[in-house]
């Protein structure tokens, strides 16, 4: 190796380091960063909570519904939750800007609520979770919306009735 | 008049911090003048209880936990775990996934070997070469980030296949990266083969004779530099390695230099394997949901990690958590061989010799 050549190469083609934080650092498109949660598409299956090796995800049942929390400081960015999530409701973003001051450490949380409401059919409280994709094959948009609003019991009934109709 | 007595030999502590890498190894070295007489190894500074922890986590969680046992061999751990679980569950891995597994493994091998030879240049005091080797390695790091989303922990595997598929864009990125890195790695190999500074500090240093190597049961590049032709990829081919041009270089120099040369030659060969994999990557599925049923049973799986043979033992029962998960990492036998390599060595060569086994403490002490 000719080090003079290398020197000239590095002098003309360099520098090879990123000027971060003075300029934004380039981030790969597939970068596995901060977790994002979308309560709209979540089925509430809690698989992500089960497969998370770091215990960063917790679901809690409250009066509001099913509350989702993901502690960014516990998360190891493995992507297991995203891989096993049936709807991609939880996914990793390209964002890696997670530096924070010490007193913020417990508020570095991704929070979401799957709201609780009254089942229009039986009147019992139900979670407004997304309908499992494998159950609603061939449903029209109105049917999906109706199905979604039901409680688990009435969803079962709805499916049976729809099947017997067809 | 008081009489001064000078002891003929001293014991000096080496470590536990910054022996070669920023990992805690601790040696008590008896020296006579500049020469080492005896070495005592002390282990256990980074014991984290991962083996026990693994029995408290489900197999799906362990796919991630095992990846974090070691950073440089991080791909091989979940790979071996998946292979053991797939053996128990008789799970077929799709062909495309097998190729993707090879690709992930070989990219990690290139990066790992370049890191080790880079550090060697640093310990020799050849900083310009160190910087250059690390800059070449950076291409592999960028490649991992672009394809897998992380520079070290690829998360490539899942039970029954791979998690991460390669689309045309990723394949194109990999081709460009390989084009860029291949001539540089070949050039590095030439430099390490001929450069006077490297040769003076590494030839004839840290000798591990062929007989001692067999007695210690060393594996990986350390074994192959002591004329032991053993590589799991050819001895017990897994994935699609039997269809790939795997070369197992051996040297009989038994010294630090030979180990570095083996690593560089393997890096070149890994790049060749990657080219073949990219050319022959079949279409098809890459996994079957990643959550197959694993019945009770036990199995052993072996892979060739960058540091050598990695053995996994898995015993499952009716629970989602394994009953026992145990691994034998390559650094374990190689570490023991240090007592032979360091004998009669000079104090100034300790770091170079320790680095030559490419030690991974975090996985040895887990
Ligand atoms: S985010 Fe995904 S995995 Fe988690 S509960 Fe919702 S649907 Fe299930
Ligand atoms: S990325 Fe991994 S550690 Fe983070 S929340 Fe998802 S499963 Fe848990």
Coordinates of C-alpha atoms and ligand atoms in Angstrom, one line a residue:
Chain A
X1 CA 0.0 0.0 0.0
X2 CA 1.3 3.3 -0.9
X3 CA 0.7 5.6 2.0
X4 CA 1.5 8.8 0.1
X5 CA -1.2 7.9 -2.4
X6 CA -3.5 7.1 0.4
X7 CA -2.7 10.4 2.0
X8 CA -3.4 12.3 -1.2
X9 CA -6.6 10.3 -1.6
X10 CA -7.8 11.1 1.9
X11 CA -6.8 14.7 1.5
X12 CA -8.8 15.2 -1.7
X13 CA -11.7 12.8 -1.1
X14 CA -12.1 13.4 2.6
X15 CA -13.2 14.0 5.3
X16 CA -14.7 10.6 5.9
X17 CA -16.5 11.5 9.1
X18 CA -19.8 13.2 9.4
X19 CA -19.9 16.8 10.7
X20 CA -22.7 16.0 13.1
X21 CA -24.1 17.9 15.1
X22 CA -23.4 20.8 12.8
X23 CA -25.1 19.1 10.0
X24 CA -27.7 16.3 10.0
X25 CA -26.1 12.9 9.9
X26 CA -27.2 10.7 7.0
X27 CA -29.5 7.9 8.2
X28 CA -30.2 4.7 6.3
X29 CA -33.7 4.2 5.0
X30 CA -34.0 0.9 6.8
X31 CA -32.6 2.3 10.0
X32 CA -34.2 0.7 13.1
X33 CA -34.8 3.5 15.5
X34 CA -37.4 4.9 17.9
X35 CA -40.6 3.0 18.2
X36 CA -43.9 4.5 17.0
X37 CA -47.3 3.1 17.9
X38 CA -50.5 3.6 16.0
X39 CA -53.7 2.8 18.1
X40 CA -55.8 3.1 15.0
X41 CA -54.5 -0.1 13.5
X42 CA -53.7 -2.0 16.6
X43 CA -55.6 -5.2 17.2
X44 CA -54.8 -5.3 20.9
X45 CA -53.4 -8.8 20.5
X46 CA -50.5 -7.9 22.9
X47 CA -48.1 -10.0 20.9
X48 CA -45.6 -7.1 20.9
X49 CA -45.6 -7.0 24.7
X50 CA -45.0 -10.8 24.8
X51 CA -42.1 -10.8 22.4
X52 CA -40.3 -7.7 23.6
X53 CA -37.1 -9.1 25.2
X54 CA -36.4 -5.9 27.1
X55 CA -39.8 -5.6 28.7
X56 CA -40.1 -2.1 27.2
X57 CA -43.7 -2.5 26.2
X58 CA -46.6 -2.5 28.7
X59 CA -50.4 -2.6 28.1
X60 CA -52.6 -1.5 31.0
X61 CA -56.3 -1.6 31.2
X62 CA -57.7 1.7 32.5
X63 CA -61.1 3.4 32.5
X64 CA -60.0 5.0 29.2
X65 CA -59.4 1.7 27.5
X66 CA -56.2 -0.2 26.7
X67 CA -53.2 2.0 27.3
X68 CA -50.0 1.3 25.5
X69 CA -46.6 2.4 26.7
X70 CA -43.1 1.9 25.3
X71 CA -40.2 3.1 27.3
X72 CA -37.6 4.3 24.8
X73 CA -34.8 4.0 27.4
X74 CA -35.6 0.3 27.9
X75 CA -36.1 -0.5 24.3
X76 CA -33.1 -2.1 22.6
X77 CA -34.3 -1.4 19.0
X78 CA -34.4 -5.0 18.1
X79 CA -37.5 -4.8 16.0
X80 CA -39.0 -8.0 17.4
X81 CA -42.3 -6.1 18.1
X82 CA -42.6 -4.8 14.6
X83 CA -41.7 -8.2 13.1
X84 CA -44.4 -10.1 15.1
X85 CA -47.1 -7.4 15.0
X86 CA -49.8 -8.6 12.6
X87 CA -50.8 -5.1 11.5
X88 CA -47.6 -3.1 11.6
X89 CA -49.3 -0.9 14.2
X90 CA -46.0 -0.8 16.1
X91 CA -43.0 0.0 14.0
X92 CA -39.5 1.4 14.1
X93 CA -38.8 4.8 12.6
X94 CA -35.6 6.3 11.3
X95 CA -35.5 8.6 14.3
X96 CA -32.5 8.1 16.6
X97 CA -32.5 11.4 18.3
X98 CA -33.1 10.1 21.8
X99 CA -30.5 12.1 23.8
X100 CA -32.2 13.7 26.8
X101 CA -31.5 15.2 30.2
X102 CA -31.6 13.0 33.3
X103 CA -34.9 14.4 34.6
X104 CA -36.7 13.4 31.4
X105 CA -35.8 9.8 31.6
X106 CA -39.2 8.6 32.7
X107 CA -41.1 10.7 30.2
X108 CA -39.2 9.2 27.2
X109 CA -42.3 7.1 26.4
X110 CA -44.4 6.4 23.3
X111 CA -47.9 6.4 24.5
X112 CA -51.2 5.4 22.9
X113 CA -54.7 4.5 23.9
X114 CA -57.1 2.1 22.3
X115 CA -60.3 3.7 23.6
X116 CA -63.0 2.0 25.4
X117 CA -66.6 2.6 24.2
X118 CA -70.0 1.0 24.4
X119 CA -70.7 -1.9 22.1
X120 CA -73.6 -0.6 20.0
X121 CA -75.1 -4.1 19.9
X122 CA -75.1 -5.2 23.5
X123 CA -74.2 -2.0 25.3
X124 CA -71.3 -3.5 27.3
X125 CA -68.0 -1.7 27.4
X126 CA -65.7 -2.8 24.5
X127 CA -62.3 -1.8 23.2
X128 CA -62.3 0.0 19.9
X129 CA -59.5 -2.3 18.5
X130 CA -58.8 -2.8 14.8
X131 CA -60.4 -5.8 13.3
X132 CA -58.1 -8.8 12.7
X133 CA -57.2 -8.8 9.0
X134 CA -57.8 -12.6 8.6
X135 CA -61.4 -12.2 9.9
X136 CA -62.5 -9.4 7.6
X137 CA -61.6 -10.8 4.3
X138 CA -64.1 -9.6 1.7
X139 CA -65.8 -7.1 4.0
X140 CA -67.1 -3.8 2.6
X141 CA -65.9 -0.6 4.2
X142 CA -69.2 -0.2 6.1
X143 CA -69.1 -3.7 7.3
X144 CA -65.5 -3.3 8.6
X145 CA -66.6 -0.1 10.5
X146 CA -69.6 -1.9 12.0
X147 CA -67.6 -5.0 12.9
X148 CA -64.9 -2.9 14.5
X149 CA -67.3 -1.1 16.8
X150 CA -68.5 -4.4 18.3
X151 CA -67.4 -6.2 21.5
X152 CA -65.6 -9.6 21.1
X153 CA -68.8 -11.5 21.8
X154 CA -70.9 -9.5 19.3
X155 CA -68.1 -9.8 16.8
X156 CA -68.3 -13.5 17.0
X157 CA -72.1 -13.3 16.5
X158 CA -71.7 -10.9 13.6
X159 CA -69.3 -13.3 11.9
X160 CA -71.6 -16.3 12.3
X161 CA -74.6 -14.4 11.1
X162 CA -72.7 -13.0 8.1
X163 CA -71.6 -16.5 7.2
X164 CA -75.2 -18.0 7.5
X165 CA -76.4 -15.1 5.3
X166 CA -74.0 -15.8 2.5
Chain B
X1 CA 25.1 -0.2 55.5
X2 CA 21.8 -1.6 54.5
X3 CA 21.7 -4.4 52.0
X4 CA 19.4 -4.1 49.0
X5 CA 18.1 -7.4 47.6
X6 CA 16.6 -7.4 44.1
X7 CA 14.1 -10.1 43.5
X8 CA 14.9 -12.1 40.4
X9 CA 11.2 -12.3 39.3
X10 CA 8.2 -10.1 39.7
X11 CA 4.5 -10.6 39.4
X12 CA 2.7 -7.8 37.5
X13 CA -1.0 -7.5 36.9
X14 CA -2.1 -7.0 33.4
X15 CA -5.7 -5.7 33.1
X16 CA -8.5 -6.0 33.9
X17 CA -8.9 -2.8 31.8
X18 CA -7.6 -2.1 28.3
X19 CA -5.4 -5.1 27.7
X20 CA -6.0 -5.0 24.0
X21 CA -9.6 -4.0 23.6
X22 CA -11.9 -2.3 26.1
X23 CA -12.9 -5.6 27.6
X24 CA -11.9 -6.8 31.0
X25 CA -9.3 -9.5 31.0
X26 CA -7.1 -10.0 33.9
X27 CA -3.7 -11.7 33.9
X28 CA -1.2 -12.1 36.6
X29 CA 2.1 -12.3 34.8
X30 CA 5.3 -13.5 36.4
X31 CA 8.2 -11.8 34.7
X32 CA 11.9 -12.2 34.9
X33 CA 13.3 -9.0 33.5
X34 CA 11.5 -8.5 30.2
X35 CA 10.5 -12.1 29.8
X36 CA 7.3 -13.7 30.9
X37 CA 7.7 -16.9 33.0
X38 CA 4.2 -17.8 33.9
X39 CA 0.7 -16.5 33.3
X40 CA -2.4 -16.9 35.4
X41 CA -5.7 -16.1 33.8
X42 CA -8.5 -14.6 35.8
X43 CA -12.0 -14.6 34.4
X44 CA -15.4 -13.4 35.5
X45 CA -15.4 -9.6 35.3
X46 CA -18.4 -9.4 33.0
X47 CA -20.4 -12.3 34.1
X48 CA -24.0 -11.2 33.5
X49 CA -25.9 -14.4 34.1
X50 CA -27.3 -14.6 30.5
X51 CA -27.5 -18.4 30.6
X52 CA -29.9 -18.2 33.5
X53 CA -31.7 -15.3 32.1
X54 CA -32.3 -17.3 28.8
X55 CA -34.3 -19.9 30.7
X56 CA -36.6 -17.1 31.9
X57 CA -37.3 -15.8 28.4
X58 CA -39.3 -17.3 25.7
X59 CA -37.6 -18.6 22.6
X60 CA -38.8 -15.6 20.6
X61 CA -37.2 -13.2 23.2
X62 CA -34.1 -15.3 23.3
X63 CA -33.6 -14.8 19.6
X64 CA -32.8 -11.2 20.6
X65 CA -31.2 -11.8 23.9
X66 CA -28.6 -14.2 22.4
X67 CA -27.7 -11.6 19.8
X68 CA -26.6 -9.4 22.6
X69 CA -24.2 -11.9 24.2
X70 CA -21.4 -10.7 21.9
X71 CA -21.2 -7.8 19.6
X72 CA -18.8 -8.9 16.9
X73 CA -20.2 -12.5 16.6
X74 CA -23.8 -11.2 17.3
X75 CA -25.2 -12.8 14.1
X76 CA -23.9 -16.3 14.9
X77 CA -25.6 -16.6 18.3
X78 CA -29.3 -16.3 17.2
X79 CA -28.3 -18.2 14.1
X80 CA -27.2 -21.2 16.1
X81 CA -30.1 -20.9 18.5
X82 CA -32.5 -20.9 15.6
X83 CA -30.8 -23.9 14.0
X84 CA -31.1 -25.8 17.3
X85 CA -34.8 -25.0 17.7
X86 CA -35.4 -25.8 14.0
X87 CA -33.8 -29.2 14.6
X88 CA -36.1 -29.9 17.5
X89 CA -39.2 -28.7 15.7
X90 CA -38.2 -30.2 12.3
X91 CA -38.8 -26.8 10.8
X92 CA -37.7 -26.4 7.2
X93 CA -35.9 -23.2 6.4
X94 CA -36.8 -21.8 2.9
X95 CA -34.0 -21.8 0.5
X96 CA -34.0 -18.0 0.1
X97 CA -33.7 -17.6 3.8
X98 CA -30.7 -20.0 3.9
X99 CA -28.9 -17.8 1.4
X100 CA -29.9 -14.7 3.4
X101 CA -28.5 -16.3 6.5
X102 CA -25.2 -16.9 4.7
X103 CA -25.1 -13.4 3.5
X104 CA -25.6 -12.0 7.0
X105 CA -23.0 -14.3 8.4
X106 CA -20.4 -13.4 5.8
X107 CA -20.9 -9.6 6.1
X108 CA -20.4 -9.9 9.8
X109 CA -17.2 -12.0 9.2
X110 CA -15.7 -9.4 7.0
X111 CA -16.4 -6.6 9.5
X112 CA -15.2 -8.6 12.4
X113 CA -11.9 -9.6 10.8
X114 CA -11.2 -6.1 9.6
X115 CA -11.7 -4.8 13.1
X116 CA -9.3 -7.3 14.5
X117 CA -6.5 -6.6 12.1
X118 CA -7.1 -2.9 12.4
X119 CA -6.6 -3.1 16.2
X120 CA -3.4 -5.1 15.5
X121 CA -2.0 -2.2 13.5
X122 CA -3.0 0.1 16.4
X123 CA -1.2 -2.1 18.9
X124 CA 1.9 -2.2 16.7
X125 CA 1.8 1.6 16.7
X126 CA 1.0 1.9 13.0
X127 CA -1.8 4.4 13.4
X128 CA -2.2 5.3 9.7
X129 CA -2.8 1.7 8.9
X130 CA -5.2 1.3 11.8
X131 CA -7.2 4.3 10.6
X132 CA -7.3 2.9 7.1
X133 CA -8.4 -0.6 8.1
X134 CA -11.2 1.0 10.2
X135 CA -12.2 3.1 7.3
X136 CA -12.4 0.1 5.0
X137 CA -14.4 -1.7 7.7
X138 CA -16.8 1.3 7.8
X139 CA -18.0 0.3 4.3
X140 CA -19.1 -3.0 5.9
X141 CA -20.7 -1.1 8.8
X142 CA -22.6 1.1 6.4
X143 CA -23.7 -1.9 4.5
X144 CA -25.1 -3.5 7.6
X145 CA -26.9 -0.3 8.5
X146 CA -28.4 0.1 5.1
X147 CA -29.6 -3.5 4.7
X148 CA -30.4 -4.6 8.3
X149 CA -30.9 -1.2 10.0
X150 CA -28.2 -1.6 12.6
X151 CA -24.4 -1.4 12.6
X152 CA -23.8 -4.4 14.9
X153 CA -27.0 -6.3 15.8
X154 CA -28.5 -7.3 12.5
X155 CA -31.6 -9.0 13.8
X156 CA -31.4 -11.1 10.6
X157 CA -32.8 -14.3 11.9
X158 CA -36.1 -15.6 13.2
X159 CA -37.2 -19.1 14.0
X160 CA -37.7 -20.9 10.7
X161 CA -36.0 -18.3 8.5
X162 CA -34.9 -14.7 8.3
X163 CA -36.6 -11.6 9.4
X164 CA -35.1 -9.2 6.9
X165 CA -35.5 -9.6 3.2
X166 CA -33.3 -8.1 0.6
X167 CA -35.1 -6.1 -2.1
X168 CA -33.5 -5.0 -5.4
X169 CA -32.4 -1.7 -3.7
X170 CA -30.6 -3.6 -0.9
X171 CA -29.0 -6.0 -3.3
X172 CA -27.8 -3.1 -5.4
X173 CA -26.4 -1.3 -2.3
X174 CA -24.6 -4.5 -1.3
X175 CA -23.1 -4.9 -4.8
X176 CA -21.8 -1.3 -4.7
X177 CA -20.4 -1.8 -1.2
X178 CA -18.7 -5.1 -2.2
X179 CA -17.2 -3.4 -5.3
X180 CA -15.8 -0.8 -3.1
X181 CA -14.5 -3.0 -0.3
X182 CA -13.0 -5.9 -2.3
X183 CA -9.9 -4.1 -3.7
X184 CA -9.3 -2.5 -0.4
X185 CA -9.3 -5.7 1.5
X186 CA -7.0 -7.3 -1.0
X187 CA -4.7 -4.3 -0.7
X188 CA -4.8 -4.6 3.1
X189 CA -3.8 -8.3 2.8
X190 CA -0.8 -7.4 0.7
X191 CA 0.2 -4.7 3.2
X192 CA 0.0 -7.0 6.2
X193 CA 2.0 -9.6 4.2
X194 CA 4.8 -7.3 3.2
X195 CA 5.0 -4.2 5.5
X196 CA 8.2 -4.2 7.6
X197 CA 6.6 -2.6 10.7
X198 CA 3.9 -5.3 10.9
X199 CA 6.3 -8.1 10.2
X200 CA 8.8 -7.1 12.8
X201 CA 6.3 -7.0 15.5
X202 CA 4.2 -10.0 14.6
X203 CA 6.4 -12.7 13.0
X204 CA 7.5 -15.4 15.5
X205 CA 5.5 -13.8 18.3
X206 CA 3.0 -15.6 20.4
X207 CA 3.8 -19.1 19.1
X208 CA 1.2 -21.7 19.6
X209 CA 2.6 -25.0 18.2
X210 CA 0.4 -27.4 16.3
X211 CA 0.6 -29.9 19.2
X212 CA -0.4 -27.3 21.8
X213 CA -3.2 -26.0 19.5
X214 CA -4.6 -29.5 19.4
X215 CA -4.2 -30.0 23.1
X216 CA -6.0 -26.7 23.8
X217 CA -8.7 -27.5 21.3
X218 CA -8.5 -24.0 19.8
X219 CA -10.9 -23.1 17.0
X220 CA -11.3 -20.6 14.2
X221 CA -8.4 -18.5 12.8
X222 CA -6.3 -19.3 15.8
X223 CA -6.5 -23.0 15.0
X224 CA -6.0 -22.5 11.2
X225 CA -2.9 -20.4 11.9
X226 CA -1.5 -23.4 13.7
X227 CA -2.0 -25.7 10.7
X228 CA -5.3 -27.2 11.8
X229 CA -7.7 -27.3 8.9
X230 CA -11.0 -27.0 10.6
X231 CA -14.0 -24.9 9.7
X232 CA -17.6 -25.8 10.5
X233 CA -18.7 -24.5 7.2
X234 CA -16.8 -27.3 5.4
X235 CA -16.6 -29.9 8.2
X236 CA -20.4 -29.9 8.8
X237 CA -21.9 -27.7 6.2
X238 CA -25.1 -25.9 7.3
X239 CA -27.4 -23.6 5.3
X240 CA -26.2 -23.7 1.7
X241 CA -22.4 -23.7 2.4
X242 CA -22.0 -27.0 0.6
X243 CA -22.8 -25.1 -2.6
X244 CA -20.6 -22.1 -2.0
X245 CA -16.9 -21.6 -2.7
X246 CA -15.7 -21.7 1.0
X247 CA -12.0 -21.8 1.3
X248 CA -10.3 -22.8 4.5
X249 CA -6.9 -21.2 4.5
X250 CA -4.3 -22.7 6.8
X251 CA -0.8 -21.5 7.7
X252 CA 1.9 -23.2 9.8
X253 CA 3.5 -20.0 11.1
X254 CA 1.7 -20.5 14.5
X255 CA 2.3 -16.8 15.3
X256 CA 0.4 -13.5 15.5
X257 CA 1.2 -12.7 11.9
X258 CA -0.3 -16.0 10.7
X259 CA -3.5 -15.4 12.6
X260 CA -3.8 -11.9 11.0
X261 CA -3.2 -13.3 7.6
X262 CA -5.8 -16.1 8.0
X263 CA -8.3 -13.4 8.9
X264 CA -7.5 -11.3 5.9
X265 CA -7.7 -14.2 3.6
X266 CA -11.0 -15.3 5.1
X267 CA -12.3 -11.7 4.6
X268 CA -11.4 -12.0 0.9
X269 CA -13.1 -15.4 0.7
X270 CA -16.2 -14.1 2.5
X271 CA -16.5 -11.4 -0.2
X272 CA -16.3 -14.0 -2.9
X273 CA -19.0 -16.0 -1.1
X274 CA -21.2 -12.9 -1.0
X275 CA -20.9 -12.4 -4.7
X276 CA -21.9 -15.9 -5.4
X277 CA -24.9 -15.6 -3.0
X278 CA -26.1 -12.4 -4.6
X279 CA -25.9 -14.0 -8.0
X280 CA -27.7 -17.2 -7.0
X281 CA -30.3 -15.7 -4.5
X282 CA -33.4 -17.7 -5.3
X283 CA -36.9 -16.2 -5.0
X284 CA -39.4 -17.4 -2.5
X285 CA -40.6 -16.9 1.1
X286 CA -38.1 -16.1 3.8
X287 CA -40.0 -17.3 6.8
X288 CA -43.3 -18.8 8.0
X289 CA -44.3 -16.1 10.5
X290 CA -41.3 -16.7 12.7
X291 CA -43.2 -18.4 15.4
X292 CA -43.2 -22.2 14.7
X293 CA -44.3 -24.8 17.2
X294 CA -41.2 -26.1 19.0
X295 CA -42.0 -29.4 20.8
X296 CA -40.1 -30.6 23.9
X297 CA -36.8 -32.0 22.9
X298 CA -33.1 -31.3 22.8
X299 CA -30.6 -30.4 20.1
X300 CA -27.2 -29.2 19.3
X301 CA -26.2 -26.8 16.6
X302 CA -22.9 -25.6 15.4
X303 CA -21.9 -22.5 13.3
X304 CA -18.7 -21.0 12.3
X305 CA -18.6 -17.6 14.0
X306 CA -15.9 -15.1 12.9
X307 CA -13.9 -16.4 15.9
X308 CA -14.4 -20.0 15.3
X309 CA -16.8 -22.9 16.1
X310 CA -19.8 -21.9 18.1
X311 CA -21.8 -24.7 19.7
X312 CA -25.4 -24.3 21.0
X313 CA -27.3 -26.7 23.2
X314 CA -31.0 -26.2 23.6
X315 CA -33.4 -28.2 25.7
X316 CA -37.1 -27.4 25.5
X317 CA -40.1 -28.6 27.4
X318 CA -43.8 -27.7 27.3
X319 CA -43.2 -24.1 28.4
X320 CA -42.4 -21.3 25.9
X321 CA -39.2 -20.8 27.9
X322 CA -36.3 -23.2 27.2
X323 CA -35.4 -25.5 30.1
X324 CA -31.7 -25.1 29.3
X325 CA -29.8 -23.1 26.8
X326 CA -26.0 -23.4 26.8
X327 CA -23.3 -22.3 24.4
X328 CA -19.6 -23.0 24.0
X329 CA -18.1 -19.9 22.5
X330 CA -14.9 -19.9 20.4
X331 CA -13.0 -17.6 22.7
X332 CA -13.2 -20.1 25.5
X333 CA -10.6 -22.6 24.3
X334 CA -8.7 -19.9 22.5
X335 CA -8.4 -17.9 25.7
X336 CA -6.8 -20.9 27.5
X337 CA -4.2 -21.1 24.7
X338 CA -2.9 -17.7 25.7
X339 CA -0.9 -19.3 28.5
X340 CA 1.1 -21.1 25.9
X341 CA 1.4 -18.1 23.6
X342 CA 2.5 -15.8 26.3
X343 CA 5.2 -18.1 27.7
X344 CA 8.7 -16.7 27.1
X345 CA 7.1 -13.7 25.4
X346 CA 8.2 -10.1 26.0
X347 CA 6.1 -7.9 28.2
X348 CA 5.7 -5.4 25.4
X349 CA 4.1 -8.1 23.2
X350 CA 1.3 -9.0 25.7
X351 CA -1.3 -6.8 24.1
X352 CA -0.4 -7.9 20.5
X353 CA -0.6 -11.6 21.5
X354 CA -3.9 -11.2 23.5
X355 CA -5.4 -9.4 20.5
X356 CA -4.3 -12.2 18.1
X357 CA -6.9 -14.6 19.5
X358 CA -9.5 -11.9 18.9
X359 CA -10.9 -12.4 22.4
X360 CA -14.5 -11.9 23.1
X361 CA -14.9 -11.7 26.9
X362 CA -18.5 -10.8 27.1
X363 CA -19.6 -14.0 25.4
X364 CA -17.1 -16.2 27.2
X365 CA -18.2 -15.0 30.6
X366 CA -21.8 -14.3 29.4
Ligands
LIG1 S1 -49.2 -3.2 18.2 FE1 -49.4 -5.0 16.9 S2 -48.6 -6.7 18.2 FE2 -49.0 -5.0 19.6 S3 -51.0 -5.4 20.4 FE3 -51.2 -4.0 18.6 S4 -51.6 -5.4 16.9 FE4 -50.8 -6.7 18.5
LIG2 S1 -37.8 -2.8 19.4 FE1 -37.4 -4.6 20.7 S2 -37.0 -3.8 22.7 FE2 -37.9 -2.1 21.5 S3 -40.1 -2.2 22.1 FE3 -39.8 -3.5 20.2 S4 -39.4 -5.6 20.9 FE4 -39.1 -4.2 22.7

